[in-house]
Coordinates of C-alpha atoms in Angstrom, one line a residue:
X13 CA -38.5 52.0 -12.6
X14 CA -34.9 50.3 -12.2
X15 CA -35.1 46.9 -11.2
X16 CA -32.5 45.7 -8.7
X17 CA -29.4 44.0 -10.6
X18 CA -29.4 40.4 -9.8
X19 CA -26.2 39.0 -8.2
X20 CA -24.1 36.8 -10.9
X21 CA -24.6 32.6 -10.5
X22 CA -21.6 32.6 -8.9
X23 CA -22.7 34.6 -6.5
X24 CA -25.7 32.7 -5.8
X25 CA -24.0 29.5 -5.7
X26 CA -21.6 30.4 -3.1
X27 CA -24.1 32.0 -1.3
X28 CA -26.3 28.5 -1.1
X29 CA -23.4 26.5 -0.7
X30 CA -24.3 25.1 2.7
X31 CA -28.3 24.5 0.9
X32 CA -26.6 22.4 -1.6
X33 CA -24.2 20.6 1.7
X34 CA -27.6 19.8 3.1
X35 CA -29.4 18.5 0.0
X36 CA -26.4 16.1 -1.1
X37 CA -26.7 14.7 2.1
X38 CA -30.3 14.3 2.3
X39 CA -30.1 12.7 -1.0
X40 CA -27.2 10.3 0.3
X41 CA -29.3 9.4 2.6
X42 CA -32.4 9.0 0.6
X43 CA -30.3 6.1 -1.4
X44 CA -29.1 4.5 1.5
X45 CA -33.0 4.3 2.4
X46 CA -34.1 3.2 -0.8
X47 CA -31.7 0.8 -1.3
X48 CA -32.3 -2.7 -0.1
X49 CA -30.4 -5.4 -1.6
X50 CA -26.2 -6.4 -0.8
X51 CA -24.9 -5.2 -4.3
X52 CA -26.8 -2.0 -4.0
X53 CA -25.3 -1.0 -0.9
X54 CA -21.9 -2.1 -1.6
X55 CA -22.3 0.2 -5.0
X56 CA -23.3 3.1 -2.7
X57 CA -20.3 2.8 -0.4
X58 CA -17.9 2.6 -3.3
X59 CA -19.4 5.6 -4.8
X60 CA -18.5 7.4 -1.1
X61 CA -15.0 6.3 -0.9
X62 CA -14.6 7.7 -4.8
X63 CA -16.0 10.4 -4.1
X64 CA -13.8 11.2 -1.1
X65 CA -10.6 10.4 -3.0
X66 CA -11.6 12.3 -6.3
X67 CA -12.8 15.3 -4.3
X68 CA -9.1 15.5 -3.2
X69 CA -8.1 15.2 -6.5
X70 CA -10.3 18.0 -7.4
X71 CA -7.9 20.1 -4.9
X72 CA -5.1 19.1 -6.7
X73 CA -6.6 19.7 -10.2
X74 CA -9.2 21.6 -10.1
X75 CA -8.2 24.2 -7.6
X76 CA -4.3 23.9 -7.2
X77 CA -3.8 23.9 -11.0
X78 CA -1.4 20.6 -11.5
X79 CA -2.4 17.6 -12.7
X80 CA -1.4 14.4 -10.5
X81 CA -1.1 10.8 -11.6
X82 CA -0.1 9.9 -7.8
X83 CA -3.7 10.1 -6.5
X84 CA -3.8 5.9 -6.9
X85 CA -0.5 5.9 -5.1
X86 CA -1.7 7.8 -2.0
X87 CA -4.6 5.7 -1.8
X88 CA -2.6 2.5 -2.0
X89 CA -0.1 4.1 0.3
X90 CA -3.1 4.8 2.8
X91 CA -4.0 1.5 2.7
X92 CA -0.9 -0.6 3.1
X93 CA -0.1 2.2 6.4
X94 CA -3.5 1.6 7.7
X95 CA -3.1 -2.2 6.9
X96 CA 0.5 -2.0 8.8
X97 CA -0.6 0.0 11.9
X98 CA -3.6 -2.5 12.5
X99 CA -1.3 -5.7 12.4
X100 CA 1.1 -3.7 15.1
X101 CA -2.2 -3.4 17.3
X102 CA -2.6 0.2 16.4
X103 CA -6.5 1.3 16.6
X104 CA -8.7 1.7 13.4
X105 CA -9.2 5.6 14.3
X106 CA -5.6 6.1 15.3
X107 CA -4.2 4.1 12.0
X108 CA -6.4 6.2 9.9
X109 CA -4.8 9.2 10.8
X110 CA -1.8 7.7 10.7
X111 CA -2.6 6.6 7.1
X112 CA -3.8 10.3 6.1
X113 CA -0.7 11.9 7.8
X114 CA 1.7 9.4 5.7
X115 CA 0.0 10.6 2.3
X116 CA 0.4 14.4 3.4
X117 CA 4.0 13.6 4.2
X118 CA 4.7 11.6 1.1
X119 CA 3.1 14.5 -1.5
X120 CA 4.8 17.0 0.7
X121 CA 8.2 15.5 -0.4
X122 CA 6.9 14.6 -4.1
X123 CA 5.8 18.4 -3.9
X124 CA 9.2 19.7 -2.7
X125 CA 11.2 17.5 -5.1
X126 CA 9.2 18.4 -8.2
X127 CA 8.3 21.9 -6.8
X128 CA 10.0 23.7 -10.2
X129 CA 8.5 21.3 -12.3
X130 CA 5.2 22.7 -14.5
X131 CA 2.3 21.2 -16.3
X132 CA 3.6 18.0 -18.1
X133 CA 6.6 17.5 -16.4
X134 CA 4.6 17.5 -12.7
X135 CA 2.2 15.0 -14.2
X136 CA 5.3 12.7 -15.9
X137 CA 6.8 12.9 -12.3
X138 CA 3.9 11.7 -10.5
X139 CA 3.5 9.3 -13.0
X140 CA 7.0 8.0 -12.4
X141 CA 6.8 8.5 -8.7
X142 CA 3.5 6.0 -9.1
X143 CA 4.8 3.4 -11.2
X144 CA 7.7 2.4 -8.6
X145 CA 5.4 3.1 -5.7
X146 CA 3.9 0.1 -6.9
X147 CA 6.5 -1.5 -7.5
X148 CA 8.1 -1.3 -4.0
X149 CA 4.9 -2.0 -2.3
X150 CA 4.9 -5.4 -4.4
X151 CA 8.1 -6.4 -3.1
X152 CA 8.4 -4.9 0.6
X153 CA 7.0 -7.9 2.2
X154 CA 7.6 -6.8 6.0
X155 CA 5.5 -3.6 5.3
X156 CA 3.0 -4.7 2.5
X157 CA 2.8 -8.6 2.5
X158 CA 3.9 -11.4 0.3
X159 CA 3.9 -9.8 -3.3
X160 CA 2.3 -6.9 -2.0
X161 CA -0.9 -8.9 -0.9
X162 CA -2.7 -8.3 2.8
X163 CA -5.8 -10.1 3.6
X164 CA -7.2 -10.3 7.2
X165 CA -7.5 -6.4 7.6
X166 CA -9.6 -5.5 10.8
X167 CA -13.0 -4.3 10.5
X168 CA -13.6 -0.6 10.8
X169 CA -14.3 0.1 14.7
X170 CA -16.2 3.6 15.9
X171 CA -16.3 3.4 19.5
X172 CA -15.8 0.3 20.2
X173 CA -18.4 -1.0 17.5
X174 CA -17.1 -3.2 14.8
X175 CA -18.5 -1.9 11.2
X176 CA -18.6 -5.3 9.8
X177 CA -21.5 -5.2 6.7
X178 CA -21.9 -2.6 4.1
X179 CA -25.0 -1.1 5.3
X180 CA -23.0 0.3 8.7
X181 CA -19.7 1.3 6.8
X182 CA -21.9 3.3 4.7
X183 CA -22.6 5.6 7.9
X184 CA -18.9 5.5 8.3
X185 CA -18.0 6.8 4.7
X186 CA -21.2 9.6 5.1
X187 CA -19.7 10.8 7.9
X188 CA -16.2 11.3 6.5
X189 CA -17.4 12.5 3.1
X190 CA -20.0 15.4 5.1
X191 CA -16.8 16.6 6.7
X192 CA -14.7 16.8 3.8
X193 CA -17.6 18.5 1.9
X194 CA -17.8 21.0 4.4
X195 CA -14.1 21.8 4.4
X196 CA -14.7 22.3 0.5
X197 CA -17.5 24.3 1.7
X198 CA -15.2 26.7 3.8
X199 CA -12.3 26.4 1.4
X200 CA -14.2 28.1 -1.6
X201 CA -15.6 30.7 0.8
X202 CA -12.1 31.7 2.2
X203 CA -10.0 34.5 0.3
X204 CA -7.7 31.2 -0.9
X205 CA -10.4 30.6 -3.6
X206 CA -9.4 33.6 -5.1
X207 CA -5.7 33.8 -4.9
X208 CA -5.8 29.7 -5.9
X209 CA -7.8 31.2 -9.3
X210 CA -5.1 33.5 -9.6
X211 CA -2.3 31.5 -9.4
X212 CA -4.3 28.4 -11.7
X213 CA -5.2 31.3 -14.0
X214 CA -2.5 34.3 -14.4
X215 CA 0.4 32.8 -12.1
X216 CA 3.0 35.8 -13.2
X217 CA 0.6 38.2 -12.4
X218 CA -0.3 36.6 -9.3
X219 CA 3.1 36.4 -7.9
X220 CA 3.6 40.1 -8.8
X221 CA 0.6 40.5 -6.8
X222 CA 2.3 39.3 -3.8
X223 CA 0.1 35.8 -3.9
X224 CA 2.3 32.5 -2.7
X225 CA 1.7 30.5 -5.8
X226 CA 4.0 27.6 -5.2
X227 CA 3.0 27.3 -1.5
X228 CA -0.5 27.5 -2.5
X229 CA -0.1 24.7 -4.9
X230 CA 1.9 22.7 -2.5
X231 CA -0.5 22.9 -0.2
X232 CA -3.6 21.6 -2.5
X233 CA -1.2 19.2 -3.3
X234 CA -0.7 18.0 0.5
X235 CA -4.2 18.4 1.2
X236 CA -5.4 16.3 -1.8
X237 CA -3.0 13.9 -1.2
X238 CA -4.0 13.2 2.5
X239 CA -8.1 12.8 1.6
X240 CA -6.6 10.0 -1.5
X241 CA -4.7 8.4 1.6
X242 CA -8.0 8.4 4.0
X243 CA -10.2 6.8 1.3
X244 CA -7.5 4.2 0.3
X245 CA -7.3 3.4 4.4
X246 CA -11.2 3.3 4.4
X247 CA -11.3 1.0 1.8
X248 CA -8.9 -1.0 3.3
X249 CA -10.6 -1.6 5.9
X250 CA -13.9 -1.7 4.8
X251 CA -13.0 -4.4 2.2
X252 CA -10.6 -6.2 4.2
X253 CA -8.1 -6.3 1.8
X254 CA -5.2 -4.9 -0.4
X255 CA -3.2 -5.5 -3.2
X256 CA -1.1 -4.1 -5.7
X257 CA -3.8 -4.1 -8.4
X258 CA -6.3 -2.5 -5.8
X259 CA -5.5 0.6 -6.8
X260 CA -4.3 0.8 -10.1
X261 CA -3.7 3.0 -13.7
X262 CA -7.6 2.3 -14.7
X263 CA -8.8 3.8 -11.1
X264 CA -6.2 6.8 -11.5
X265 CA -7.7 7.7 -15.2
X266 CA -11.3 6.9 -13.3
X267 CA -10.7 9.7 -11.1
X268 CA -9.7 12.0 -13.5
X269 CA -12.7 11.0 -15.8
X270 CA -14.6 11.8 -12.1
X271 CA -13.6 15.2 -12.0
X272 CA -14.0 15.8 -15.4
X273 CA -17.4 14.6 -15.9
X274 CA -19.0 16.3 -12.8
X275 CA -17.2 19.6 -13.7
X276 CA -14.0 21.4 -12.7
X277 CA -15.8 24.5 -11.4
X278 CA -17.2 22.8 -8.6
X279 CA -16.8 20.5 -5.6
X280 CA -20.4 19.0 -5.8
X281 CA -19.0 17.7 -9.2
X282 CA -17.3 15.0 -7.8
X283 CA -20.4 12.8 -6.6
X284 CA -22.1 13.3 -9.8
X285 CA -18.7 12.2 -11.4
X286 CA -18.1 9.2 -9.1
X287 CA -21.7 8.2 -9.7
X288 CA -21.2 7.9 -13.2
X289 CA -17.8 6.2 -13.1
X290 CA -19.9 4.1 -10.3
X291 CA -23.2 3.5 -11.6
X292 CA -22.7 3.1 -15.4
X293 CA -21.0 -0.1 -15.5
X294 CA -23.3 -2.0 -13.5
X295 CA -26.4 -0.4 -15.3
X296 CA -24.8 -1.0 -18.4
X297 CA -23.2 -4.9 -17.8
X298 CA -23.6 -6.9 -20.5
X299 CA -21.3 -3.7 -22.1
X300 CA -18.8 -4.1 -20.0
X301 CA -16.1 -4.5 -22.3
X302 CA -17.0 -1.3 -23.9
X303 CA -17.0 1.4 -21.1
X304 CA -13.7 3.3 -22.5
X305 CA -15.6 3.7 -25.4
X306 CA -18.8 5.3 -23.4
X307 CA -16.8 6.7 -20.8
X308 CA -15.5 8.2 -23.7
X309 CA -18.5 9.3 -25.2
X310 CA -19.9 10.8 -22.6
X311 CA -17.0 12.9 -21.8
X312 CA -16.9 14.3 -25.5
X313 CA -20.6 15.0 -25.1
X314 CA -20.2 16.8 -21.7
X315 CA -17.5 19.0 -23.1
X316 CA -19.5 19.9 -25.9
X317 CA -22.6 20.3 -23.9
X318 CA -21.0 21.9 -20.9
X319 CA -17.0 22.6 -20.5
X320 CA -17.9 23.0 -17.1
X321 CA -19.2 19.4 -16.4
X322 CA -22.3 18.5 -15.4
X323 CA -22.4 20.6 -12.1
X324 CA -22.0 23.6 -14.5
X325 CA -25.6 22.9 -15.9
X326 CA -27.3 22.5 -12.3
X327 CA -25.6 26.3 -11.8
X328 CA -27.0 27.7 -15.3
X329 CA -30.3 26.5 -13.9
X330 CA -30.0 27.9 -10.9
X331 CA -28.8 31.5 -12.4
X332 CA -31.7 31.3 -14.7
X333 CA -34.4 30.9 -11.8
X334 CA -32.6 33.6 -9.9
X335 CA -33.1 35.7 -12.6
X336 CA -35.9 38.7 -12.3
X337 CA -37.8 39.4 -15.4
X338 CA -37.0 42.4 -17.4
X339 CA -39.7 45.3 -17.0

């Protein structure tokens, strides 16, 4: 008797893609249940508003195939716009767009000007296009405040409600971070999955193939960009504050540890990843000053253990239970 051949992981994975959308947010919303005290919710939103800006890195990265160190910029530049728009009276909802749509346009442009540049020389241009980022937002006072510094920032506002503790921006930061998971969702189930993998993988081959590498790329690029900008603007606003430090080098080599850690061959990576990066150091505080090191550690283990990250072993699991039993 022939068994039936058992569809690949992958297979399976993309098949229960919208299980898994369901589960993360029942879990999300299991924490928010279980969790009681100020710090723990303020932990839980920051590990939302990571998540939302290292997911768009995982576009970039992960997907597109270039590696950005202007993923701290676009959030900074999200937050000074939405920061801006709110002093000019503009509302939260309409200066969040605003903020996202000024990130897309700003990595549109880095994208064009740097749009021959490959592997290193893309991430040294970002890099460059980051450093005096910051330093323009430090000393444009009429757009960013004195020495780059703007307290006072609005509350975040949903019809008319004002968001003002932790406990209802988390609903806020949910909401944004289910719709931006379910783009992901539709993204890897859409024929672009496959040409992206093509271009990240055999991009000569690709483009005899007829697939648009550089306007693919681009367009991770854009799209990554803009969800870095909405969680800098959502921080913003949540935290009521922004400065030139707020967004810095550590947070950029955070969100790449983020990606990393979760896994590269999947979305879902990017809450386990910014649950680490969130969790660790408060678990671990009286070893503060020695989180590069574990950070460290614990990336050399996962890429021994799993190149794939973290979300790789939860998919070996599930190809393993999927699997029927030889007769």
């Amino acid at each position: 008797m022939t068994a039936t051949r058992t569809p690949p992981a992958r297979a399976l994975y993309r098949r229960g893609q919208y299980w898994i959308l369901l589960g993360a947010l029942a879990l999300v919303f299991g924490l928010s249940r279980l969790t009681t005290s100020g710090s723990a919710v303020n932990l839980l939103d920051l590990w939302l508003a990571y998540s939302i800006a290292a997911l768009g890195f995982y576009w970039i990265f992960a997907l597109g195939g270039r590696f950005a160190f202007c993923q701290t910029f676009m959030m900074a530049l999200g937050g000074y716009t939405a920061a801006w728009l709110g002093r000019q009276g503009v509302p939260f909802g309409v200066g969040v767009l605003g903020a996202t749509v000024a990130a897309a346009l700003a990595a549109a442009l880095i994208g064009l000007l740097l749009w021959r540049a490959e592997h290193l020389y893309f991430a040294l241009g970002t890099l460059a296009v980051t450093e005096i980022g910051l330093v323009v937002f430090g000393r444009t006072n009429a757009f960013t405040g004195t020495n780059g510094n703007v307290t006072g920032v609005d509350y975040p506002e949903v019809f008319g409600i004002q968001l003002r503790s932790d406990g209802e921006v988390f609903w806020l930061l949910a909401a944004v971070l289910a719709i931006l998971l379910l783009l992901a969702v539709f993204l890897d189930r859409s024929p672009v999955s496959r040409d992206l993998a093509a271009g990240r993988e055999l991009p000569m081959v690709a483009r005899g193939a007829g697939v648009a590498v550089g306007r693919l790329r681009l367009g991770m690029f854009v799209l990554g960009s803009a969800a870095g900008g909405l969680s800098g603007a959502l921080i913003t606003h949540w935290q009521g504050f922004i400065g030139v430090d707020s967004f810095g080098l550590d947070l950029g080599i955070g969100l790449f540890l983020m990606v990393l850690l979760g896994g590269v061959t999947s979305h879902w990576g990017v809450l386990i990843g910014a649950g680490f990066y969130v969790a660790i150091p408060e678990l671990l505080s009286g070893a503060r000053q020695y989180m590069p090191i574990l950070y460290g550690a614990i990336l050399l283990v996962v890429i021994l253990a799993a190149p794939g990250g973290l979300a790789e072993l939860g998919r070996r699991a599930a190809g393993l239970v999927g699997k029927e039993p030889r007769s």
